[in-house]
Amino acid sequence: MRDNQVMTREVEPQTRRDARHLPTITLGFIPLTDCAVLAVARERGFAVREGIDLRLSREVSWANIRDKVALGHLHGAQMLAGMPIATTLGINQIPMPMQVPFCLNRNGNAITVSNTLHDAMAQGDGFPAWDDVAAAGRALHRVIAQRQAEGRAPLTFGMVYPFSCHNYELRYWMAASGIDPDNDVRLVVVPPPLMVDSLRDGHIDGFCVGEPWSSVAVEANLGRIIVSKAKLWRHGMEKVVGVPKVWASQNGAVLAALIRALDRAAAWADDPVNCHELATLLAAPEYLGMPEGVVARALCGEILTGSGLEHRAVDDFLVLHRNGANLPSVEHALWIYSQMVRWRQAVRRPGDEALIRSIFRPDVYRAALAGAAWEPDTMADSPEIEASDELDLFDHRPFDPTNIDAYLA
Amino acid sequence: MGDPTLTILIIEENPVRAAILEDGMREAGYGRIIHVSDMVTVPDKICAIDPDVIVIGLENASRDTLEQMFQVSRTVRRPIAMFVDTSDTATIQAAVDAGVSTYVVDGLKKERVRPIIDVTISRFHAFRRLQEELAEAKEALAARKVIERAKGILMKQKNINEDEAYNLLRRAAMSQKRKLFDIAQSVLTTAQLFDEA
């Protein structure tokens, strides 16, 4: 930590002096804990050291991010992994080819339910142990069946965007637990900052969202965190950096510098010794503008699942760099596509797999690192990492990315 | 004149901006304009309203919620983001600059949509100007208060009348090439320091 601090102090004044003469890249972000790598790249001098002036623009909606990137108001942005796919395929929009050269994080989401729903789930046999995804699914199934028998209104769950991993995670978990996410529950999009209020007002009974919003609900004693994405979808690709393909091809050198800066920033941010310093940085008004203690929970892997309960150390709750986390995963992207087809957002077309392979570019990431002036510490340049990045959902159902039709049959 | 048969839904939390927008639409001849401020109730209403055009501020976080409705509601005609029509990039850029996004029902002809967007853009600009004027007026009022207080201090300390106090401030501002407000502020700060001492 001391070394990093010294390094930071040396870099900081230089950041401002030199940045004016460097090529500018403006990226959009949503105030969530998993914008960490972008914030660190800018604020800790990693961008300047790679020769770019990284500017960040805080946005209020994923729709804004999509539109501003499409119109060139932003060079690129933090995106939900499903967004570049939806944009490239032209789902509800004019198709625009996108490129993903960097993954900002794996995991990081959680499913939280209201105290009332948690108590109902806990009443039957097999009280769902924390992060036992299958048991939680069975408990939810039982509560829903009971409610249906009593003629009560379906439960409502919040998620953040139609093309979000949150949507696919909730749906996969429910469907694998015998719940029809289209008919047995209502799924609604709620902007993350309104998620906790919606839970308080009873508009929703639970939600799947990125941090710090689950922790905020716990802090207000409004709900319990029951499932982490780390357990539901191991090492699951979550937020990525998406840029228009045209921009990427015309700005190869600048993009490579950005990737290197983000990789260094990710290594710093993922180092446990920096987690509190990172929490302070993200808690600032220009980023999340939230209490540092709440922001720190996901970053330090110390999740409080319910008010008054003990902190639980959750392995890999949020992964920012280790185990090749920054490598864009083609296999995970193809699974996301399979879920778009499964839930009828996308129409299955034979050429789509090739399109998706053209979006997620581990090769661009590797080539950028190969051009680094420093020795990459990550194992991302080894093929084994990609092999070990096989899709693994909580029910361990095998996924063959070369045979999506069989998977969906 | 606007097409009175079109239904326009305005989603806007700020009542002043909503009123400015609604008035603009009516002046342009649009007949059926519905304003909703609370996003929570929109999903239930949107089927019944069945809008041809939806206008929503770019900085409204509920855009993501709105877009999901188009996905799930197969029973209603589906509006789509205006940004899908890339043939009219200038209009889209102007809309984004003004801070507004528009959704139109798929298949609605461009020549029917364009005037609505033009009204929307001009009204969003009008609202912004209004806000700027309001901010300026507030600032001017605050500045005047500071100058009045500085005058009062000078009158008391130097036993002079109001005009003399004002002239003193003005001369200091001119000789130091600073704003009258800044000089007045310095007088207040200095007086405060002496009071504390």
Coordinates of C-alpha atoms in Angstrom, one line a residue:
Chain A
M1 CA 0.0 0.0 0.0
R2 CA 2.8 2.4 0.9
D3 CA 4.5 1.8 -2.5
N4 CA 1.2 2.6 -4.2
Q5 CA 0.7 5.7 -2.3
V6 CA 4.1 7.0 -3.0
M7 CA 3.6 6.2 -6.7
T8 CA 0.3 8.0 -6.6
R9 CA 1.8 11.2 -5.2
E10 CA 4.4 11.3 -7.8
V11 CA 2.0 10.8 -10.6
E12 CA -0.8 13.1 -9.4
P13 CA 0.7 16.5 -10.2
Q14 CA 1.9 15.2 -13.5
T15 CA -1.6 14.1 -14.3
R16 CA -2.9 17.6 -14.6
R17 CA 0.2 19.2 -16.3
D18 CA 0.6 16.7 -19.1
A19 CA -3.0 15.6 -19.7
R20 CA -3.7 18.7 -21.8
H21 CA -1.4 17.6 -24.6
L22 CA -2.6 14.0 -24.7
P23 CA -5.3 12.5 -26.9
T24 CA -8.6 12.6 -25.1
I25 CA -10.9 9.7 -24.6
T26 CA -14.3 10.3 -23.0
L27 CA -16.1 7.3 -21.6
G28 CA -19.6 7.2 -20.0
F29 CA -20.2 5.5 -16.7
I30 CA -23.1 4.7 -14.4
P31 CA -22.5 5.4 -10.7
L32 CA -22.1 1.8 -9.5
T33 CA -19.2 0.1 -7.6
D34 CA -18.1 -1.7 -10.8
C35 CA -17.1 1.6 -12.5
A36 CA -14.1 1.3 -10.2
V37 CA -11.5 0.5 -12.9
L38 CA -12.5 3.5 -15.0
A39 CA -12.3 5.8 -11.9
V40 CA -8.9 4.4 -10.9
A41 CA -7.5 4.7 -14.4
R42 CA -8.3 8.4 -14.4
E43 CA -7.7 9.4 -10.8
R44 CA -4.5 7.4 -10.1
G45 CA -2.6 8.5 -13.2
F46 CA -2.7 5.2 -15.0
A47 CA -4.3 6.8 -18.1
V48 CA -1.7 9.6 -18.3
R49 CA 1.1 7.2 -17.9
E50 CA -0.1 5.4 -21.0
G51 CA -0.3 8.7 -22.8
I52 CA -4.1 9.4 -22.8
D53 CA -6.3 12.0 -21.1
L54 CA -9.2 9.9 -19.9
R55 CA -12.4 11.8 -19.2
L56 CA -15.4 10.3 -17.6
S57 CA -19.0 11.3 -18.0
R58 CA -21.5 10.2 -15.4
E59 CA -24.8 9.2 -17.0
V60 CA -28.2 8.5 -15.5
S61 CA -29.4 5.6 -17.7
W62 CA -28.1 2.8 -19.9
A63 CA -30.3 4.2 -22.7
N64 CA -28.4 7.5 -22.5
I65 CA -25.1 5.6 -22.7
R66 CA -26.3 3.7 -25.8
D67 CA -27.5 6.9 -27.5
K68 CA -24.5 9.1 -26.6
V69 CA -22.1 6.4 -27.9
A70 CA -24.1 6.0 -31.0
L71 CA -24.1 9.7 -31.7
G72 CA -20.4 10.1 -30.9
H73 CA -20.9 12.3 -27.8
L74 CA -19.0 9.6 -26.0
H75 CA -16.1 7.6 -27.5
G76 CA -17.3 4.5 -25.5
A77 CA -18.7 3.6 -22.2
Q78 CA -19.1 1.2 -19.3
M79 CA -21.8 -1.1 -20.6
L80 CA -23.8 -4.1 -19.5
A81 CA -22.3 -7.1 -21.3
G82 CA -25.6 -7.6 -23.2
M83 CA -25.7 -4.0 -24.6
P84 CA -23.0 -4.3 -27.3
I85 CA -24.8 -7.4 -28.5
A86 CA -28.2 -5.8 -28.6
T87 CA -26.7 -2.8 -30.4
T88 CA -24.8 -4.9 -32.9
L89 CA -27.8 -7.1 -33.7
G90 CA -30.0 -4.0 -33.8
I91 CA -32.6 -5.1 -31.3
N92 CA -35.1 -2.2 -31.0
Q93 CA -32.5 0.1 -32.6
I94 CA -30.6 0.6 -35.9
P95 CA -27.8 -2.0 -35.9
M96 CA -24.4 -0.5 -35.1
P97 CA -21.4 -2.8 -34.9
M98 CA -19.7 -2.6 -31.5
Q99 CA -16.4 -3.8 -30.1
V100 CA -15.6 -5.0 -26.6
P101 CA -11.8 -5.0 -26.0
F102 CA -11.9 -5.0 -22.2
C103 CA -14.1 -6.5 -19.4
L104 CA -14.4 -4.2 -16.4
N105 CA -15.5 -6.9 -13.9
R106 CA -16.7 -10.3 -13.2
N107 CA -19.5 -10.9 -10.7
G108 CA -20.6 -8.0 -8.4
N109 CA -24.4 -8.4 -8.5
A110 CA -26.6 -9.7 -5.8
I111 CA -30.2 -10.8 -5.4
T112 CA -31.9 -9.1 -2.5
V113 CA -35.4 -9.7 -1.2
S114 CA -37.6 -7.7 1.2
N115 CA -37.6 -8.8 4.9
T116 CA -41.2 -10.0 4.4
L117 CA -40.4 -12.2 1.5
H118 CA -37.3 -13.4 3.2
D119 CA -39.4 -14.4 6.2
A120 CA -41.9 -16.2 4.0
M121 CA -39.0 -18.1 2.2
A122 CA -37.5 -19.1 5.6
Q123 CA -40.8 -20.6 6.9
G124 CA -40.6 -23.9 5.1
D125 CA -38.2 -26.8 5.2
G126 CA -34.7 -26.2 4.1
F127 CA -34.2 -22.6 5.1
P128 CA -32.1 -21.2 2.4
A129 CA -28.6 -21.0 3.7
W130 CA -26.8 -17.8 2.6
D131 CA -25.7 -18.0 -1.1
D132 CA -27.2 -21.5 -1.6
V133 CA -28.7 -20.5 -4.9
A134 CA -30.6 -23.7 -5.5
A135 CA -32.2 -23.8 -2.1
A136 CA -33.1 -20.1 -2.4
G137 CA -34.8 -20.9 -5.7
R138 CA -36.8 -23.8 -4.1
A139 CA -37.9 -21.6 -1.3
L140 CA -39.0 -18.9 -3.7
H141 CA -40.9 -21.5 -5.7
R142 CA -42.7 -22.6 -2.6
V143 CA -43.7 -19.1 -1.6
I144 CA -45.0 -18.4 -5.2
A145 CA -47.0 -21.6 -5.3
Q146 CA -48.5 -20.7 -1.9
R147 CA -49.4 -17.2 -3.0
Q148 CA -51.0 -18.6 -6.2
A149 CA -53.1 -21.0 -4.2
E150 CA -54.3 -18.1 -2.1
G151 CA -55.1 -16.1 -5.2
R152 CA -52.6 -13.3 -4.2
A153 CA -50.9 -11.0 -6.7
P154 CA -47.6 -12.2 -8.2
L155 CA -44.4 -11.1 -6.7
T156 CA -42.5 -8.3 -8.5
F157 CA -38.7 -8.2 -9.0
G158 CA -36.7 -5.3 -10.1
M159 CA -33.7 -5.4 -12.5
V160 CA -31.9 -2.7 -14.3
Y161 CA -32.2 -3.0 -18.1
P162 CA -33.8 -5.4 -20.6
F163 CA -30.3 -6.4 -21.9
S164 CA -28.7 -6.6 -18.5
C165 CA -27.1 -9.7 -16.9
H166 CA -29.3 -9.0 -14.0
N167 CA -32.3 -9.8 -16.2
Y168 CA -30.8 -13.0 -17.4
E169 CA -29.5 -14.0 -14.0
L170 CA -32.9 -13.6 -12.4
R171 CA -34.7 -15.4 -15.2
Y172 CA -32.2 -18.3 -15.3
W173 CA -32.3 -18.8 -11.5
M174 CA -36.1 -18.7 -11.5
A175 CA -36.6 -21.0 -14.5
A176 CA -34.1 -23.5 -13.1
S177 CA -36.1 -23.4 -9.9
G178 CA -39.4 -24.2 -11.7
I179 CA -40.6 -20.6 -11.8
D180 CA -41.8 -19.1 -15.1
P181 CA -40.3 -15.6 -15.0
D182 CA -42.9 -14.3 -17.6
N183 CA -46.0 -15.5 -15.8
D184 CA -45.3 -16.5 -12.2
V185 CA -43.6 -13.1 -11.3
R186 CA -43.5 -9.6 -12.7
L187 CA -40.0 -8.3 -13.8
V188 CA -39.7 -4.6 -14.0
V189 CA -36.8 -2.3 -14.8
V190 CA -36.0 0.1 -11.9
P191 CA -33.0 2.5 -12.1
P192 CA -30.5 1.4 -9.4
P193 CA -30.8 4.6 -7.3
L194 CA -34.6 4.0 -7.1
M195 CA -34.3 0.3 -6.2
V196 CA -34.2 0.7 -2.5
D197 CA -37.1 3.2 -2.4
S198 CA -39.2 0.8 -4.5
L199 CA -38.5 -1.9 -2.0
R200 CA -39.5 0.4 0.8
D201 CA -42.7 1.4 -0.9
G202 CA -43.6 -2.2 -1.7
H203 CA -43.5 -1.7 -5.5
I204 CA -41.1 -4.6 -5.7
D205 CA -40.5 -7.6 -3.4
G206 CA -36.9 -8.1 -4.5
F207 CA -34.3 -7.2 -7.0
C208 CA -31.1 -8.1 -8.7
V209 CA -28.7 -5.1 -8.9
G210 CA -25.0 -4.2 -8.7
E211 CA -23.5 -2.8 -5.6
P212 CA -23.7 -0.7 -3.5
W213 CA -27.5 -0.9 -3.8
S214 CA -28.0 -4.3 -2.1
S215 CA -25.9 -3.1 0.8
V216 CA -27.9 0.2 0.9
A217 CA -31.1 -1.9 1.3
V218 CA -29.5 -3.9 4.1
E219 CA -28.2 -0.8 5.7
A220 CA -31.8 0.6 5.8
N221 CA -33.0 -2.7 7.2
L222 CA -35.3 -3.2 4.2
G223 CA -34.1 -6.5 2.9
R224 CA -31.7 -9.4 2.9
I225 CA -29.1 -10.4 0.4
I226 CA -29.8 -14.0 -0.5
V227 CA -27.7 -14.8 -3.5
S228 CA -24.5 -13.4 -5.0
K229 CA -23.7 -13.5 -8.7
A230 CA -20.4 -15.1 -7.8
K231 CA -22.4 -18.2 -6.8
L232 CA -25.2 -18.0 -9.5
W233 CA -22.8 -17.6 -12.4
R234 CA -19.2 -18.2 -11.4
H235 CA -16.8 -15.5 -12.8
G236 CA -19.7 -14.2 -14.9
M237 CA -18.9 -11.4 -17.3
E238 CA -20.7 -8.3 -16.0
K239 CA -19.7 -4.8 -17.2
V240 CA -17.5 -4.2 -20.2
V241 CA -16.0 -1.3 -22.1
G242 CA -17.9 -1.0 -25.4
V243 CA -16.8 1.2 -28.3
P244 CA -18.1 1.6 -31.8
K245 CA -16.2 -0.8 -34.1
V246 CA -15.5 2.1 -36.5
W247 CA -13.9 4.1 -33.8
A248 CA -11.9 1.1 -32.6
S249 CA -10.5 0.5 -36.1
Q250 CA -9.7 4.2 -36.7
N251 CA -8.0 4.6 -33.2
G252 CA -6.1 1.4 -32.7
A253 CA -3.1 3.0 -31.0
V254 CA -5.2 5.1 -28.6
L255 CA -7.5 2.1 -27.8
A256 CA -4.4 -0.1 -27.1
A257 CA -3.2 2.6 -24.7
L258 CA -6.6 2.7 -23.0
I259 CA -6.6 -1.0 -22.6
R260 CA -3.2 -1.0 -21.0
A261 CA -4.2 1.9 -18.7
L262 CA -7.4 0.0 -17.7
D263 CA -5.4 -3.2 -17.1
R264 CA -3.0 -1.4 -14.7
A265 CA -5.9 0.3 -13.0
A266 CA -7.7 -3.0 -12.6
A267 CA -4.6 -4.6 -11.1
W268 CA -4.4 -1.8 -8.5
A269 CA -8.1 -1.8 -7.8
D270 CA -8.2 -5.6 -7.3
D271 CA -5.4 -5.6 -4.8
P272 CA -7.0 -6.1 -1.4
V273 CA -4.6 -3.7 0.3
N274 CA -6.1 -0.9 -1.8
C275 CA -9.8 -1.7 -1.2
H276 CA -10.4 1.1 1.4
E277 CA -8.5 3.7 -0.5
L278 CA -10.6 2.7 -3.6
A279 CA -13.8 2.9 -1.5
T280 CA -12.9 6.5 -0.5
L281 CA -12.3 7.4 -4.1
L282 CA -15.6 5.9 -5.3
A283 CA -17.6 7.4 -2.4
A284 CA -16.7 10.9 -3.7
P285 CA -19.6 13.0 -5.1
E286 CA -18.3 12.9 -8.7
Y287 CA -18.5 9.1 -8.7
L288 CA -21.1 7.4 -6.4
G289 CA -21.6 10.1 -3.8
M290 CA -22.5 7.5 -1.2
P291 CA -21.2 6.5 2.3
E292 CA -17.7 5.0 2.1
G293 CA -18.6 2.1 4.5
V294 CA -21.4 0.9 2.2
V295 CA -19.2 1.2 -0.9
A296 CA -16.4 -0.7 0.7
R297 CA -18.4 -3.9 1.3
A298 CA -18.3 -5.3 -2.2
L299 CA -14.8 -4.0 -2.8
C300 CA -13.4 -5.6 0.3
G301 CA -15.5 -8.8 -0.1
E302 CA -17.2 -8.2 3.2
I303 CA -20.9 -8.4 2.6
L304 CA -23.4 -7.8 5.3
T305 CA -26.4 -9.9 4.2
G306 CA -28.9 -8.5 6.7
S307 CA -29.2 -5.7 9.2
G308 CA -27.6 -6.8 12.5
L309 CA -26.0 -9.9 10.9
E310 CA -22.3 -10.5 10.8
H311 CA -20.2 -9.5 7.8
R312 CA -19.5 -12.4 5.5
A313 CA -16.3 -12.7 3.6
V314 CA -17.6 -13.7 0.1
D315 CA -15.0 -15.2 -2.2
D316 CA -14.9 -13.3 -5.5
F317 CA -18.0 -11.2 -4.8
L318 CA -16.5 -8.7 -7.2
V319 CA -13.5 -9.5 -9.4
L320 CA -11.8 -6.6 -11.0
H321 CA -8.6 -8.2 -12.4
R322 CA -7.5 -11.6 -11.1
N323 CA -8.0 -14.8 -13.0
G324 CA -8.0 -13.1 -16.4
A325 CA -11.2 -11.1 -15.4
N326 CA -10.4 -8.3 -17.9
L327 CA -10.4 -10.7 -20.8
P328 CA -13.6 -10.3 -22.8
S329 CA -15.2 -13.8 -22.8
V330 CA -16.7 -14.9 -26.1
E331 CA -18.3 -17.9 -24.5
H332 CA -20.0 -15.8 -21.8
A333 CA -21.2 -13.5 -24.6
L334 CA -22.6 -16.3 -26.6
W335 CA -24.5 -17.5 -23.5
I336 CA -26.0 -14.0 -23.0
Y337 CA -27.1 -14.2 -26.7
S338 CA -28.7 -17.6 -26.0
Q339 CA -30.7 -16.0 -23.2
M340 CA -31.8 -13.2 -25.5
V341 CA -33.2 -15.8 -27.8
R342 CA -34.6 -17.9 -24.9
W343 CA -36.6 -14.9 -23.6
R344 CA -37.6 -13.8 -27.1
Q345 CA -35.7 -10.5 -27.1
A346 CA -33.8 -11.7 -30.2
V347 CA -34.8 -13.8 -33.1
R348 CA -32.4 -16.7 -33.7
R349 CA -30.4 -16.1 -36.9
P350 CA -27.6 -18.5 -38.0
G351 CA -25.0 -15.8 -38.6
D352 CA -25.4 -14.2 -35.1
E353 CA -22.6 -16.3 -33.5
A354 CA -20.0 -14.9 -35.9
L355 CA -21.3 -11.4 -35.2
I356 CA -20.9 -11.9 -31.5
R357 CA -17.4 -13.3 -32.0
S358 CA -16.6 -10.1 -33.9
I359 CA -17.7 -7.9 -30.9
F360 CA -15.8 -9.6 -27.9
R361 CA -12.1 -9.4 -28.7
P362 CA -9.7 -11.1 -26.3
D363 CA -7.2 -10.8 -29.1
V364 CA -7.3 -7.0 -29.1
Y365 CA -6.8 -7.0 -25.3
R366 CA -3.8 -9.4 -25.6
A367 CA -2.2 -7.4 -28.4
A368 CA -2.5 -4.2 -26.4
L369 CA -0.8 -5.9 -23.4
A370 CA 1.9 -7.3 -25.7
G371 CA 2.8 -3.7 -26.6
A372 CA 3.2 -2.6 -23.0
A373 CA 6.4 -1.1 -21.7
W374 CA 5.9 -3.1 -18.5
E375 CA 5.7 -6.8 -17.9
P376 CA 2.0 -7.9 -17.7
D377 CA 1.5 -9.6 -14.4
T378 CA -1.8 -11.1 -15.4
M379 CA -2.1 -14.6 -16.7
A380 CA -4.5 -13.2 -19.3
D381 CA -2.0 -13.8 -22.1
S382 CA -2.0 -17.5 -21.4
P383 CA -4.5 -19.6 -23.3
E384 CA -5.3 -21.7 -20.2
I385 CA -7.2 -18.7 -18.7
E386 CA -9.6 -18.6 -21.6
A387 CA -10.1 -22.4 -21.3
S388 CA -10.8 -22.1 -17.5
D389 CA -13.3 -19.3 -18.3
E390 CA -15.9 -21.8 -19.3
L391 CA -19.4 -20.9 -18.5
D392 CA -20.5 -22.3 -15.1
L393 CA -23.9 -21.6 -13.8
F394 CA -25.2 -22.7 -10.4
D395 CA -26.9 -25.8 -11.8
H396 CA -23.8 -26.8 -13.7
R397 CA -25.8 -27.4 -16.9
P398 CA -23.2 -27.7 -19.7
F399 CA -23.2 -25.0 -22.4
D400 CA -21.8 -25.8 -25.8
P401 CA -21.2 -22.4 -27.5
T402 CA -21.0 -24.1 -30.8
N403 CA -24.5 -25.6 -30.4
I404 CA -26.8 -23.0 -29.0
D405 CA -29.8 -24.5 -30.7
A406 CA -29.3 -27.8 -28.7
Y407 CA -28.8 -25.8 -25.5
L408 CA -32.1 -24.0 -26.1
A409 CA -34.1 -27.0 -27.3
Chain B
M1 CA -50.4 23.1 -38.0
G2 CA -49.8 20.0 -36.0
D3 CA -51.8 16.8 -36.5
P4 CA -54.6 16.8 -33.9
T5 CA -55.2 13.1 -34.3
L6 CA -51.8 12.2 -32.8
T7 CA -51.5 11.2 -29.2
I8 CA -48.4 12.7 -27.5
L9 CA -47.3 11.4 -24.1
I10 CA -45.1 13.7 -22.1
I11 CA -43.1 12.0 -19.2
E12 CA -41.7 14.8 -17.1
E13 CA -41.2 15.3 -13.4
N14 CA -40.7 19.0 -13.5
P15 CA -44.1 20.7 -13.6
V16 CA -42.8 23.9 -15.2
R17 CA -41.0 22.1 -18.0
A18 CA -44.1 19.9 -18.5
A19 CA -46.4 23.0 -18.8
I20 CA -44.0 24.7 -21.2
L21 CA -43.9 21.6 -23.4
E22 CA -47.7 21.1 -23.2
D23 CA -48.4 24.7 -24.2
G24 CA -46.0 24.5 -27.1
M25 CA -47.7 21.4 -28.4
R26 CA -51.2 22.9 -28.1
E27 CA -50.0 26.1 -29.8
A28 CA -48.7 23.9 -32.6
G29 CA -52.2 22.4 -33.0
Y30 CA -51.7 19.0 -31.3
G31 CA -54.9 17.9 -29.6
R32 CA -54.3 14.9 -27.5
I33 CA -51.4 15.6 -25.1
I34 CA -51.1 13.6 -21.9
H35 CA -48.6 14.4 -19.2
V36 CA -47.4 11.9 -16.6
S37 CA -45.0 12.9 -13.9
D38 CA -44.8 9.7 -11.9
M39 CA -43.0 6.9 -13.7
V40 CA -44.4 4.3 -11.3
T41 CA -47.9 4.5 -12.8
V42 CA -46.8 4.7 -16.4
P43 CA -46.8 1.0 -17.1
D44 CA -50.4 0.7 -16.2
K45 CA -51.4 3.8 -18.1
I46 CA -49.4 3.3 -21.3
C47 CA -51.7 0.7 -22.8
A48 CA -54.7 2.8 -22.3
I49 CA -53.0 6.0 -23.6
D50 CA -51.6 4.1 -26.6
P51 CA -49.3 7.1 -27.6
D52 CA -48.0 7.7 -31.0
V53 CA -45.1 9.8 -29.7
I54 CA -43.5 9.8 -26.2
V55 CA -41.3 12.7 -25.1
I56 CA -39.0 12.2 -22.1
G57 CA -36.0 14.2 -20.8
L58 CA -32.6 12.8 -21.6
E59 CA -31.6 13.0 -18.0
N60 CA -34.7 11.2 -16.7
A61 CA -33.4 7.9 -15.2
S62 CA -36.8 6.3 -16.0
R63 CA -35.8 6.0 -19.7
D64 CA -34.5 2.5 -19.0
T65 CA -37.9 1.6 -17.4
L66 CA -39.7 3.0 -20.4
E67 CA -37.7 1.0 -22.8
Q68 CA -38.5 -2.2 -21.1
M69 CA -42.2 -1.6 -21.5
F70 CA -41.7 -1.6 -25.2
Q71 CA -40.1 -5.0 -24.9
V72 CA -42.8 -6.7 -22.8
S73 CA -45.9 -5.1 -24.1
R74 CA -46.7 -7.0 -27.2
T75 CA -50.3 -6.0 -26.9
V76 CA -49.6 -2.3 -27.6
R77 CA -48.1 -0.8 -30.7
R78 CA -44.4 -0.5 -29.9
P79 CA -42.8 2.9 -29.8
I80 CA -39.1 3.0 -30.6
A81 CA -36.3 5.4 -29.8
M82 CA -36.0 8.3 -32.2
F83 CA -32.3 7.5 -32.5
V84 CA -33.2 4.5 -34.7
D85 CA -33.7 6.8 -37.6
T86 CA -30.2 7.6 -38.5
S87 CA -31.3 9.3 -41.8
D88 CA -32.0 12.4 -39.8
T89 CA -28.8 12.8 -37.7
A90 CA -29.0 16.6 -37.5
T91 CA -32.4 16.5 -35.7
I92 CA -31.2 13.7 -33.4
Q93 CA -28.1 15.8 -32.5
A94 CA -30.3 18.9 -31.9
A95 CA -32.6 16.8 -29.6
V96 CA -29.7 15.5 -27.6
D97 CA -28.1 19.0 -27.3
A98 CA -31.5 20.2 -26.0
G99 CA -31.6 17.3 -23.6
V100 CA -34.6 15.4 -24.8
S101 CA -35.3 12.0 -26.3
T102 CA -38.3 11.0 -28.3
Y103 CA -39.9 7.7 -29.0
V104 CA -42.3 7.2 -31.9
V105 CA -44.5 4.3 -32.8
D106 CA -42.8 2.2 -35.5
G107 CA -44.1 3.1 -38.9
L108 CA -45.1 6.7 -38.1
K109 CA -44.0 8.8 -41.1
K110 CA -41.1 11.1 -40.6
E111 CA -42.9 14.2 -41.9
R112 CA -45.5 13.7 -39.1
V113 CA -42.9 13.2 -36.4
R114 CA -40.5 16.0 -37.4
P115 CA -42.6 19.0 -36.3
I116 CA -43.3 17.4 -32.9
I117 CA -39.6 17.0 -32.3
D118 CA -39.0 20.6 -33.5
V119 CA -41.5 21.9 -31.0
T120 CA -40.0 19.7 -28.2
I121 CA -36.5 21.0 -28.9
S122 CA -37.5 24.6 -28.9
R123 CA -39.5 24.2 -25.7
F124 CA -36.7 22.5 -24.0
H125 CA -34.4 25.4 -24.9
A126 CA -37.1 27.8 -23.7
F127 CA -37.2 26.1 -20.4
R128 CA -33.4 26.1 -20.1
R129 CA -33.3 29.9 -20.8
L130 CA -36.0 30.4 -18.2
Q131 CA -33.9 28.5 -15.7
E132 CA -30.8 30.6 -16.6
E133 CA -32.7 33.8 -16.2
L134 CA -34.0 32.7 -12.9
A135 CA -30.5 31.8 -11.7
E136 CA -29.2 35.2 -12.9
A137 CA -32.0 37.0 -11.1
K138 CA -31.3 35.2 -7.9
E139 CA -27.6 36.0 -8.2
A140 CA -28.3 39.7 -8.9
L141 CA -30.6 39.8 -5.8
A142 CA -27.9 38.2 -3.6
A143 CA -25.3 40.6 -5.0
R144 CA -27.5 43.6 -4.2
K145 CA -28.0 42.4 -0.6
V146 CA -24.2 42.2 -0.2
I147 CA -23.7 45.7 -1.6
E148 CA -26.5 47.1 0.7
R149 CA -24.8 45.6 3.7
A150 CA -21.4 46.9 2.7
K151 CA -22.9 50.4 2.3
G152 CA -24.4 50.1 5.8
I153 CA -21.1 49.2 7.3
L154 CA -19.3 52.1 5.6
M155 CA -22.0 54.6 6.6
K156 CA -21.7 53.5 10.2
Q157 CA -18.0 53.3 10.4
K158 CA -17.2 56.5 8.5
N159 CA -20.3 58.4 9.4
I160 CA -21.2 59.2 5.8
N161 CA -24.5 59.0 3.9
E162 CA -25.7 56.3 1.5
D163 CA -24.5 58.0 -1.7
E164 CA -21.1 58.7 -0.3
A165 CA -20.8 55.1 0.8
Y166 CA -21.8 53.9 -2.7
N167 CA -19.3 56.2 -4.4
L168 CA -16.6 54.9 -2.1
L169 CA -17.3 51.3 -3.2
R170 CA -17.5 52.3 -6.8
R171 CA -14.2 54.2 -6.8
A172 CA -12.5 51.2 -5.1
A173 CA -13.9 48.9 -7.7
M174 CA -12.8 51.1 -10.6
S175 CA -9.3 51.7 -9.3
Q176 CA -8.7 48.0 -8.5
K177 CA -10.5 46.9 -11.7
R178 CA -12.8 44.6 -9.7
K179 CA -16.5 44.1 -9.5
L180 CA -18.5 46.2 -7.2
F181 CA -19.8 43.0 -5.6
D182 CA -16.3 41.8 -4.9
I183 CA -15.4 45.0 -3.2
A184 CA -18.6 44.9 -1.1
Q185 CA -17.8 41.3 -0.2
S186 CA -14.3 42.3 1.0
V187 CA -15.8 45.0 3.1
L188 CA -18.1 42.4 4.8
T189 CA -15.3 40.0 5.3
T190 CA -13.1 42.7 6.8
A191 CA -15.9 43.9 9.1
Q192 CA -16.4 40.4 10.2
L193 CA -12.8 39.9 11.1
F194 CA -12.8 43.1 13.1
D195 CA -15.9 42.0 14.9
E196 CA -14.4 38.7 15.8
A197 CA -11.2 40.4 17.1

